[in-house]
PDB file of N, CA, C and O in Angstrom, chain B, residues numbered from 101:
ATOM      1  N   MET B 101       0.848  -1.176   0.000  1.00  0.00           N
ATOM      2  CA  MET B 101       0.000   0.000   0.000  1.00  0.00           C
ATOM      3  C   MET B 101       0.895   1.240   0.000  1.00  0.00           C
ATOM      4  O   MET B 101       1.833   1.339   0.791  1.00  0.00           O
ATOM      5  N   GLU B 102       0.599   2.167  -0.880  1.00  0.00           N
ATOM      6  CA  GLU B 102       1.391   3.385  -0.977  1.00  0.00           C
ATOM      7  C   GLU B 102       0.778   4.486  -0.118  1.00  0.00           C
ATOM      8  O   GLU B 102      -0.408   4.796  -0.232  1.00  0.00           O
ATOM      9  N   TYR B 103       1.607   5.069   0.740  1.00  0.00           N
ATOM     10  CA  TYR B 103       1.164   6.164   1.588  1.00  0.00           C
ATOM     11  C   TYR B 103       1.724   7.493   1.086  1.00  0.00           C
ATOM     12  O   TYR B 103       2.829   7.566   0.548  1.00  0.00           O
ATOM     13  N   TRP B 104       0.932   8.528   1.279  1.00  0.00           N
ATOM     14  CA  TRP B 104       1.306   9.895   0.944  1.00  0.00           C
ATOM     15  C   TRP B 104       1.171  10.743   2.197  1.00  0.00           C
ATOM     16  O   TRP B 104       0.365  10.434   3.074  1.00  0.00           O
ATOM     17  N   VAL B 105       1.954  11.811   2.288  1.00  0.00           N
ATOM     18  CA  VAL B 105       1.856  12.740   3.416  1.00  0.00           C
ATOM     19  C   VAL B 105       1.489  14.126   2.884  1.00  0.00           C
ATOM     20  O   VAL B 105       1.923  14.530   1.805  1.00  0.00           O
ATOM     21  N   ILE B 106       0.694  14.830   3.653  1.00  0.00           N
ATOM     22  CA  ILE B 106       0.364  16.216   3.318  1.00  0.00           C
ATOM     23  C   ILE B 106       1.514  17.076   3.828  1.00  0.00           C
ATOM     24  O   ILE B 106       1.687  17.251   5.035  1.00  0.00           O
ATOM     25  N   ASP B 107       2.289  17.602   2.905  1.00  0.00           N
ATOM     26  CA  ASP B 107       3.459  18.403   3.240  1.00  0.00           C
ATOM     27  C   ASP B 107       3.044  19.812   3.680  1.00  0.00           C
ATOM     28  O   ASP B 107       3.543  20.342   4.673  1.00  0.00           O
ATOM     29  N   ARG B 108       2.137  20.392   2.929  1.00  0.00           N
ATOM     30  CA  ARG B 108       1.647  21.732   3.248  1.00  0.00           C
ATOM     31  C   ARG B 108       0.347  21.983   2.499  1.00  0.00           C
ATOM     32  O   ARG B 108      -0.016  21.250   1.580  1.00  0.00           O
ATOM     33  N   ILE B 109      -0.340  23.037   2.917  1.00  0.00           N
ATOM     34  CA  ILE B 109      -1.589  23.429   2.271  1.00  0.00           C
ATOM     35  C   ILE B 109      -1.420  24.857   1.784  1.00  0.00           C
ATOM     36  O   ILE B 109      -1.084  25.757   2.554  1.00  0.00           O
ATOM     37  N   GLU B 110      -1.660  25.051   0.490  1.00  0.00           N
ATOM     38  CA  GLU B 110      -1.484  26.362  -0.133  1.00  0.00           C
ATOM     39  C   GLU B 110      -2.692  26.707  -0.992  1.00  0.00           C
ATOM     40  O   GLU B 110      -2.987  26.018  -1.967  1.00  0.00           O
ATOM     41  N   GLU B 111      -3.376  27.760  -0.631  1.00  0.00           N
ATOM     42  CA  GLU B 111      -4.470  28.300  -1.442  1.00  0.00           C
ATOM     43  C   GLU B 111      -5.457  27.230  -1.907  1.00  0.00           C
ATOM     44  O   GLU B 111      -5.800  27.161  -3.087  1.00  0.00           O
ATOM     45  N   GLY B 112      -5.905  26.404  -0.975  1.00  0.00           N
ATOM     46  CA  GLY B 112      -6.900  25.392  -1.302  1.00  0.00           C
ATOM     47  C   GLY B 112      -6.350  24.106  -1.894  1.00  0.00           C
ATOM     48  O   GLY B 112      -7.115  23.234  -2.307  1.00  0.00           O
ATOM     49  N   TRP B 113      -5.035  23.982  -1.938  1.00  0.00           N
ATOM     50  CA  TRP B 113      -4.399  22.778  -2.470  1.00  0.00           C
ATOM     51  C   TRP B 113      -3.552  22.108  -1.403  1.00  0.00           C
ATOM     52  O   TRP B 113      -2.837  22.781  -0.660  1.00  0.00           O
ATOM     53  N   ALA B 114      -3.629  20.791  -1.322  1.00  0.00           N
ATOM     54  CA  ALA B 114      -2.769  20.003  -0.444  1.00  0.00           C
ATOM     55  C   ALA B 114      -1.573  19.546  -1.273  1.00  0.00           C
ATOM     56  O   ALA B 114      -1.725  18.802  -2.242  1.00  0.00           O
ATOM     57  N   VAL B 115      -0.391  19.997  -0.884  1.00  0.00           N
ATOM     58  CA  VAL B 115       0.838  19.603  -1.571  1.00  0.00           C
ATOM     59  C   VAL B 115       1.329  18.338  -0.867  1.00  0.00           C
ATOM     60  O   VAL B 115       1.676  18.369   0.314  1.00  0.00           O
ATOM     61  N   CYS B 116       1.355  17.228  -1.605  1.00  0.00           N
ATOM     62  CA  CYS B 116       1.597  15.912  -1.012  1.00  0.00           C
ATOM     63  C   CYS B 116       2.838  15.262  -1.599  1.00  0.00           C
ATOM     64  O   CYS B 116       3.265  15.587  -2.707  1.00  0.00           O
ATOM     65  N   GLN B 117       3.408  14.339  -0.837  1.00  0.00           N
ATOM     66  CA  GLN B 117       4.600  13.617  -1.267  1.00  0.00           C
ATOM     67  C   GLN B 117       4.500  12.181  -0.786  1.00  0.00           C
ATOM     68  O   GLN B 117       4.013  11.917   0.313  1.00  0.00           O
ATOM     69  N   ASN B 118       4.967  11.250  -1.620  1.00  0.00           N
ATOM     70  CA  ASN B 118       5.012   9.852  -1.184  1.00  0.00           C
ATOM     71  C   ASN B 118       6.422   9.519  -0.704  1.00  0.00           C
ATOM     72  O   ASN B 118       7.302  10.381  -0.705  1.00  0.00           O
ATOM     73  N   GLU B 119       6.632   8.287  -0.301  1.00  0.00           N
ATOM     74  CA  GLU B 119       7.924   7.884   0.256  1.00  0.00           C
ATOM     75  C   GLU B 119       9.057   7.886  -0.765  1.00  0.00           C
ATOM     76  O   GLU B 119      10.227   7.948  -0.389  1.00  0.00           O
ATOM     77  N   ARG B 120       8.724   7.819  -2.036  1.00  0.00           N
ATOM     78  CA  ARG B 120       9.746   7.858  -3.089  1.00  0.00           C
ATOM     79  C   ARG B 120      10.129   9.281  -3.456  1.00  0.00           C
ATOM     80  O   ARG B 120      11.079   9.499  -4.207  1.00  0.00           O
ATOM     81  N   GLY B 121       9.386  10.257  -2.924  1.00  0.00           N
ATOM     82  CA  GLY B 121       9.675  11.655  -3.223  1.00  0.00           C
ATOM     83  C   GLY B 121       8.824  12.226  -4.341  1.00  0.00           C
ATOM     84  O   GLY B 121       9.008  13.380  -4.728  1.00  0.00           O
ATOM     85  N   ASP B 122       7.887  11.431  -4.871  1.00  0.00           N
ATOM     86  CA  ASP B 122       6.985  11.942  -5.902  1.00  0.00           C
ATOM     87  C   ASP B 122       6.044  12.961  -5.270  1.00  0.00           C
ATOM     88  O   ASP B 122       5.634  12.812  -4.118  1.00  0.00           O
ATOM     89  N   HIS B 123       5.706  13.996  -6.034  1.00  0.00           N
ATOM     90  CA  HIS B 123       4.809  15.045  -5.541  1.00  0.00           C
ATOM     91  C   HIS B 123       3.485  15.011  -6.287  1.00  0.00           C
ATOM     92  O   HIS B 123       3.406  14.607  -7.448  1.00  0.00           O
ATOM     93  N   ARG B 124       2.453  15.446  -5.585  1.00  0.00           N
ATOM     94  CA  ARG B 124       1.120  15.525  -6.174  1.00  0.00           C
ATOM     95  C   ARG B 124       0.347  16.603  -5.426  1.00  0.00           C
ATOM     96  O   ARG B 124       0.355  16.641  -4.196  1.00  0.00           O
ATOM     97  N   ASP B 125      -0.315  17.472  -6.170  1.00  0.00           N
ATOM     98  CA  ASP B 125      -1.160  18.504  -5.576  1.00  0.00           C
ATOM     99  C   ASP B 125      -2.613  18.076  -5.710  1.00  0.00           C
ATOM    100  O   ASP B 125      -3.081  17.752  -6.801  1.00  0.00           O
ATOM    101  N   LEU B 126      -3.319  18.079  -4.582  1.00  0.00           N
ATOM    102  CA  LEU B 126      -4.720  17.677  -4.571  1.00  0.00           C
ATOM    103  C   LEU B 126      -5.571  18.810  -4.014  1.00  0.00           C
ATOM    104  O   LEU B 126      -5.150  19.491  -3.079  1.00  0.00           O
ATOM    105  N   PRO B 127      -6.757  19.023  -4.569  1.00  0.00           N
ATOM    106  CA  PRO B 127      -7.642  20.030  -3.979  1.00  0.00           C
ATOM    107  C   PRO B 127      -8.023  19.598  -2.558  1.00  0.00           C
ATOM    108  O   PRO B 127      -8.338  18.433  -2.315  1.00  0.00           O
ATOM    109  N   VAL B 128      -7.988  20.542  -1.639  1.00  0.00           N
ATOM    110  CA  VAL B 128      -8.380  20.239  -0.260  1.00  0.00           C
ATOM    111  C   VAL B 128      -9.783  19.644  -0.244  1.00  0.00           C
ATOM    112  O   VAL B 128     -10.087  18.792   0.591  1.00  0.00           O
ATOM    113  N   SER B 129     -10.628  20.083  -1.149  1.00  0.00           N
ATOM    114  CA  SER B 129     -12.012  19.595  -1.204  1.00  0.00           C
ATOM    115  C   SER B 129     -12.110  18.119  -1.582  1.00  0.00           C
ATOM    116  O   SER B 129     -13.174  17.523  -1.420  1.00  0.00           O
ATOM    117  N   SER B 130     -11.029  17.510  -2.083  1.00  0.00           N
ATOM    118  CA  SER B 130     -11.080  16.091  -2.454  1.00  0.00           C
ATOM    119  C   SER B 130     -10.992  15.174  -1.230  1.00  0.00           C
ATOM    120  O   SER B 130     -11.258  13.977  -1.335  1.00  0.00           O
ATOM    121  N   PHE B 131     -10.621  15.728  -0.075  1.00  0.00           N
ATOM    122  CA  PHE B 131     -10.565  14.944   1.158  1.00  0.00           C
ATOM    123  C   PHE B 131     -11.941  14.948   1.807  1.00  0.00           C
ATOM    124  O   PHE B 131     -12.659  15.947   1.756  1.00  0.00           O
ATOM    125  N   THR B 132     -12.298  13.830   2.413  1.00  0.00           N
ATOM    126  CA  THR B 132     -13.634  13.690   2.998  1.00  0.00           C
ATOM    127  C   THR B 132     -13.699  14.160   4.451  1.00  0.00           C
ATOM    128  O   THR B 132     -14.761  14.127   5.072  1.00  0.00           O
ATOM    129  N   GLU B 133     -12.553  14.599   4.992  1.00  0.00           N
ATOM    130  CA  GLU B 133     -12.520  15.113   6.363  1.00  0.00           C
ATOM    131  C   GLU B 133     -11.507  16.256   6.433  1.00  0.00           C
ATOM    132  O   GLU B 133     -10.681  16.404   5.532  1.00  0.00           O
ATOM    133  N   PRO B 134     -11.562  17.058   7.485  1.00  0.00           N
ATOM    134  CA  PRO B 134     -10.592  18.153   7.607  1.00  0.00           C
ATOM    135  C   PRO B 134      -9.159  17.607   7.629  1.00  0.00           C
ATOM    136  O   PRO B 134      -8.896  16.547   8.196  1.00  0.00           O
ATOM    137  N   ILE B 135      -8.256  18.336   7.015  1.00  0.00           N
ATOM    138  CA  ILE B 135      -6.868  17.886   6.933  1.00  0.00           C
ATOM    139  C   ILE B 135      -5.933  18.935   7.510  1.00  0.00           C
ATOM    140  O   ILE B 135      -6.289  20.103   7.667  1.00  0.00           O
ATOM    141  N   LYS B 136      -4.712  18.475   7.823  1.00  0.00           N
ATOM    142  CA  LYS B 136      -3.655  19.394   8.234  1.00  0.00           C
ATOM    143  C   LYS B 136      -2.317  18.797   7.824  1.00  0.00           C
ATOM    144  O   LYS B 136      -2.230  17.613   7.501  1.00  0.00           O
ATOM    145  N   GLU B 137      -1.298  19.606   7.840  1.00  0.00           N
ATOM    146  CA  GLU B 137       0.040  19.166   7.464  1.00  0.00           C
ATOM    147  C   GLU B 137       0.480  17.999   8.334  1.00  0.00           C
ATOM    148  O   GLU B 137       0.200  17.965   9.533  1.00  0.00           O
ATOM    149  N   GLY B 138       1.167  17.049   7.726  1.00  0.00           N
ATOM    150  CA  GLY B 138       1.694  15.907   8.454  1.00  0.00           C
ATOM    151  C   GLY B 138       0.785  14.697   8.481  1.00  0.00           C
ATOM    152  O   GLY B 138       1.182  13.644   8.980  1.00  0.00           O
ATOM    153  N   MET B 139      -0.425  14.817   7.956  1.00  0.00           N
ATOM    154  CA  MET B 139      -1.335  13.659   7.917  1.00  0.00           C
ATOM    155  C   MET B 139      -0.935  12.738   6.767  1.00  0.00           C
ATOM    156  O   MET B 139      -0.555  13.194   5.689  1.00  0.00           O
ATOM    157  N   TRP B 140      -1.029  11.435   7.019  1.00  0.00           N
ATOM    158  CA  TRP B 140      -0.712  10.426   6.016  1.00  0.00           C
ATOM    159  C   TRP B 140      -2.007   9.834   5.475  1.00  0.00           C
ATOM    160  O   TRP B 140      -2.995   9.711   6.200  1.00  0.00           O
ATOM    161  N   PHE B 141      -1.995   9.469   4.193  1.00  0.00           N
ATOM    162  CA  PHE B 141      -3.201   8.930   3.570  1.00  0.00           C
ATOM    163  C   PHE B 141      -2.868   7.995   2.432  1.00  0.00           C
ATOM    164  O   PHE B 141      -1.739   7.956   1.942  1.00  0.00           O
ATOM    165  N   THR B 142      -3.872   7.242   2.019  1.00  0.00           N
ATOM    166  CA  THR B 142      -3.805   6.380   0.835  1.00  0.00           C
ATOM    167  C   THR B 142      -4.961   6.803  -0.077  1.00  0.00           C
ATOM    168  O   THR B 142      -5.701   7.738   0.229  1.00  0.00           O
ATOM    169  N   PHE B 143      -5.097   6.105  -1.185  1.00  0.00           N
ATOM    170  CA  PHE B 143      -6.204   6.364  -2.100  1.00  0.00           C
ATOM    171  C   PHE B 143      -7.133   5.159  -2.141  1.00  0.00           C
ATOM    172  O   PHE B 143      -6.680   4.014  -2.140  1.00  0.00           O
ATOM    173  N   SER B 144      -8.430   5.425  -2.177  1.00  0.00           N
ATOM    174  CA  SER B 144      -9.399   4.343  -2.359  1.00  0.00           C
ATOM    175  C   SER B 144      -9.305   3.846  -3.793  1.00  0.00           C
ATOM    176  O   SER B 144      -8.620   4.448  -4.620  1.00  0.00           O
ATOM    177  N   THR B 145      -9.988   2.756  -4.087  1.00  0.00           N
ATOM    178  CA  THR B 145      -9.982   2.240  -5.458  1.00  0.00           C
ATOM    179  C   THR B 145     -10.615   3.235  -6.431  1.00  0.00           C
ATOM    180  O   THR B 145     -10.352   3.188  -7.632  1.00  0.00           O
ATOM    181  N   GLU B 146     -11.449   4.133  -5.906  1.00  0.00           N
ATOM    182  CA  GLU B 146     -12.065   5.172  -6.747  1.00  0.00           C
ATOM    183  C   GLU B 146     -11.172   6.397  -6.891  1.00  0.00           C
ATOM    184  O   GLU B 146     -11.490   7.308  -7.656  1.00  0.00           O
ATOM    185  N   GLY B 147     -10.049   6.429  -6.158  1.00  0.00           N
ATOM    186  CA  GLY B 147      -9.124   7.550  -6.252  1.00  0.00           C
ATOM    187  C   GLY B 147      -9.329   8.635  -5.212  1.00  0.00           C
ATOM    188  O   GLY B 147      -8.696   9.688  -5.281  1.00  0.00           O
ATOM    189  N   THR B 148     -10.208   8.389  -4.245  1.00  0.00           N
ATOM    190  CA  THR B 148     -10.445   9.367  -3.188  1.00  0.00           C
ATOM    191  C   THR B 148      -9.377   9.214  -2.103  1.00  0.00           C
ATOM    192  O   THR B 148      -9.117   8.097  -1.655  1.00  0.00           O
ATOM    193  N   PRO B 149      -8.752  10.319  -1.672  1.00  0.00           N
ATOM    194  CA  PRO B 149      -7.773  10.200  -0.590  1.00  0.00           C
ATOM    195  C   PRO B 149      -8.458   9.856   0.733  1.00  0.00           C
ATOM    196  O   PRO B 149      -9.485  10.436   1.083  1.00  0.00           O
ATOM    197  N   ILE B 150      -7.870   8.902   1.461  1.00  0.00           N
ATOM    198  CA  ILE B 150      -8.418   8.453   2.741  1.00  0.00           C
ATOM    199  C   ILE B 150      -7.336   8.617   3.808  1.00  0.00           C
ATOM    200  O   ILE B 150      -6.294   7.965   3.753  1.00  0.00           O
ATOM    201  N   ILE B 151      -7.593   9.490   4.775  1.00  0.00           N
ATOM    202  CA  ILE B 151      -6.645   9.735   5.852  1.00  0.00           C
ATOM    203  C   ILE B 151      -6.488   8.475   6.703  1.00  0.00           C
ATOM    204  O   ILE B 151      -7.470   7.812   7.034  1.00  0.00           O
ATOM    205  N   SER B 152      -5.244   8.155   7.052  1.00  0.00           N
ATOM    206  CA  SER B 152      -4.955   7.015   7.926  1.00  0.00           C
ATOM    207  C   SER B 152      -4.450   7.555   9.266  1.00  0.00           C
ATOM    208  O   SER B 152      -3.284   7.930   9.395  1.00  0.00           O
ATOM    209  N   ALA B 153      -5.339   7.589  10.256  1.00  0.00           N
ATOM    210  CA  ALA B 153      -4.952   8.059  11.591  1.00  0.00           C
ATOM    211  C   ALA B 153      -3.860   7.161  12.169  1.00  0.00           C
ATOM    212  O   ALA B 153      -2.948   7.641  12.842  1.00  0.00           O
ATOM    213  N   GLU B 154      -3.955   5.859  11.906  1.00  0.00           N
ATOM    214  CA  GLU B 154      -2.966   4.918  12.423  1.00  0.00           C
ATOM    215  C   GLU B 154      -1.581   5.189  11.835  1.00  0.00           C
ATOM    216  O   GLU B 154      -0.597   5.231  12.573  1.00  0.00           O
ATOM    217  N   GLU B 155      -1.493   5.373  10.522  1.00  0.00           N
ATOM    218  CA  GLU B 155      -0.202   5.644   9.877  1.00  0.00           C
ATOM    219  C   GLU B 155       0.340   7.001  10.305  1.00  0.00           C
ATOM    220  O   GLU B 155       1.544   7.149  10.519  1.00  0.00           O
ATOM    221  N   THR B 156      -0.531   7.985  10.431  1.00  0.00           N
ATOM    222  CA  THR B 156      -0.112   9.313  10.874  1.00  0.00           C
ATOM    223  C   THR B 156       0.512   9.222  12.264  1.00  0.00           C
ATOM    224  O   THR B 156       1.583   9.782  12.497  1.00  0.00           O
ATOM    225  N   LYS B 157      -0.137   8.532  13.175  1.00  0.00           N
ATOM    226  CA  LYS B 157       0.381   8.366  14.543  1.00  0.00           C
ATOM    227  C   LYS B 157       1.717   7.628  14.521  1.00  0.00           C
ATOM    228  O   LYS B 157       2.655   8.005  15.223  1.00  0.00           O
ATOM    229  N   HIS B 158       1.792   6.580  13.714  1.00  0.00           N
ATOM    230  CA  HIS B 158       3.035   5.797  13.598  1.00  0.00           C
ATOM    231  C   HIS B 158       4.188   6.682  13.128  1.00  0.00           C
ATOM    232  O   HIS B 158       5.277   6.637  13.699  1.00  0.00           O
ATOM    233  N   ARG B 159       3.954   7.476  12.103  1.00  0.00           N
ATOM    234  CA  ARG B 159       5.012   8.341  11.559  1.00  0.00           C
ATOM    235  C   ARG B 159       5.407   9.436  12.549  1.00  0.00           C
ATOM    236  O   ARG B 159       6.582   9.790  12.642  1.00  0.00           O
ATOM    237  N   GLN B 160       4.441   9.971  13.282  1.00  0.00           N
ATOM    238  CA  GLN B 160       4.746  10.984  14.293  1.00  0.00           C
ATOM    239  C   GLN B 160       5.615  10.389  15.400  1.00  0.00           C
ATOM    240  O   GLN B 160       6.541  11.043  15.881  1.00  0.00           O
ATOM    241  N   THR B 161       5.322   9.163  15.802  1.00  0.00           N
ATOM    242  CA  THR B 161       6.118   8.480  16.826  1.00  0.00           C
ATOM    243  C   THR B 161       7.537   8.228  16.323  1.00  0.00           C
ATOM    244  O   THR B 161       8.504   8.424  17.058  1.00  0.00           O
ATOM    245  N   MET B 162       7.659   7.792  15.065  1.00  0.00           N
ATOM    246  CA  MET B 162       8.988   7.563  14.482  1.00  0.00           C
ATOM    247  C   MET B 162       9.802   8.858  14.458  1.00  0.00           C
ATOM    248  O   MET B 162      10.988   8.848  14.789  1.00  0.00           O
ATOM    249  N   ALA B 163       9.183   9.958  14.074  1.00  0.00           N
ATOM    250  CA  ALA B 163       9.872  11.248  14.010  1.00  0.00           C
ATOM    251  C   ALA B 163      10.293  11.717  15.402  1.00  0.00           C
ATOM    252  O   ALA B 163      11.395  12.234  15.582  1.00  0.00           O
ATOM    253  N   ALA B 164       9.415  11.534  16.379  1.00  0.00           N
ATOM    254  CA  ALA B 164       9.735  11.935  17.754  1.00  0.00           C
ATOM    255  C   ALA B 164      10.903  11.115  18.294  1.00  0.00           C
ATOM    256  O   ALA B 164      11.787  11.659  18.956  1.00  0.00           O
ATOM    257  N   ASN B 165      10.914   9.820  18.019  1.00  0.00           N
ATOM    258  CA  ASN B 165      12.010   8.958  18.470  1.00  0.00           C
ATOM    259  C   ASN B 165      13.328   9.346  17.808  1.00  0.00           C
ATOM    260  O   ASN B 165      14.371   9.341  18.462  1.00  0.00           O
ATOM    261  N   LEU B 166      13.295   9.679  16.533  1.00  0.00           N
ATOM    262  CA  LEU B 166      14.504  10.107  15.830  1.00  0.00           C
ATOM    263  C   LEU B 166      15.025  11.419  16.421  1.00  0.00           C
ATOM    264  O   LEU B 166      16.222  11.559  16.671  1.00  0.00           O
ATOM    265  N   ARG B 167      14.125  12.375  16.640  1.00  0.00           N
ATOM    266  CA  ARG B 167      14.518  13.649  17.254  1.00  0.00           C
ATOM    267  C   ARG B 167      15.183  13.414  18.609  1.00  0.00           C
ATOM    268  O   ARG B 167      16.214  14.008  18.921  1.00  0.00           O
ATOM    269  N   LYS B 168      14.581  12.547  19.396  1.00  0.00           N
ATOM    270  CA  LYS B 168      15.099  12.247  20.728  1.00  0.00           C
ATOM    271  C   LYS B 168      16.519  11.651  20.645  1.00  0.00           C
ATOM    272  O   LYS B 168      17.414  12.039  21.395  1.00  0.00           O
ATOM    273  N   ARG B 169      16.697  10.703  19.716  1.00  0.00           N
ATOM    274  CA  ARG B 169      18.024  10.083  19.549  1.00  0.00           C
ATOM    275  C   ARG B 169      19.053  11.103  19.100  1.00  0.00           C
ATOM    276  O   ARG B 169      20.179  11.108  19.598  1.00  0.00           O
ATOM    277  N   LEU B 170      18.683  11.965  18.164  1.00  0.00           N
ATOM    278  CA  LEU B 170      19.619  12.962  17.642  1.00  0.00           C
ATOM    279  C   LEU B 170      20.002  13.984  18.704  1.00  0.00           C
ATOM    280  O   LEU B 170      21.157  14.402  18.775  1.00  0.00           O
ATOM    281  N   LEU B 171      19.052  14.382  19.519  1.00  0.00           N
ATOM    282  CA  LEU B 171      19.342  15.402  20.533  1.00  0.00           C
ATOM    283  C   LEU B 171      20.083  14.829  21.741  1.00  0.00           C
ATOM    284  O   LEU B 171      20.651  15.587  22.528  1.00  0.00           O
ATOM    285  N   SER B 172      20.086  13.527  21.898  1.00  0.00           N
ATOM    286  CA  SER B 172      20.760  12.921  23.048  1.00  0.00           C
ATOM    287  C   SER B 172      22.241  12.652  22.780  1.00  0.00           C
ATOM    288  O   SER B 172      22.952  12.186  23.671  1.00  0.00           O
ATOM    289  N   LYS B 173      22.706  12.934  21.587  1.00  0.00           N
ATOM    290  CA  LYS B 173      24.119  12.686  21.248  1.00  0.00           C
ATOM    291  C   LYS B 173      24.980  13.860  21.608  1.00  0.00           C
ATOM    292  O   LYS B 173      26.192  13.826  21.394  1.00  0.00           O
TER     293      LYS B 173
END
């Protein structure tokens, strides 16, 4: 399953990136729930972006752990 992250929101567009570094701009209105930077999502078979709260939490935990390791050196 391919995950994308919302990098930033600009003028009604969600600027997104996947793990390979590919970029895609999506209208904020294409999401079925409110969004914010740092949320991770996949696409349904119909092409609708679906926010993954579980993946978002996982990635936030990974980032926090990395920050902690880097600052403890």
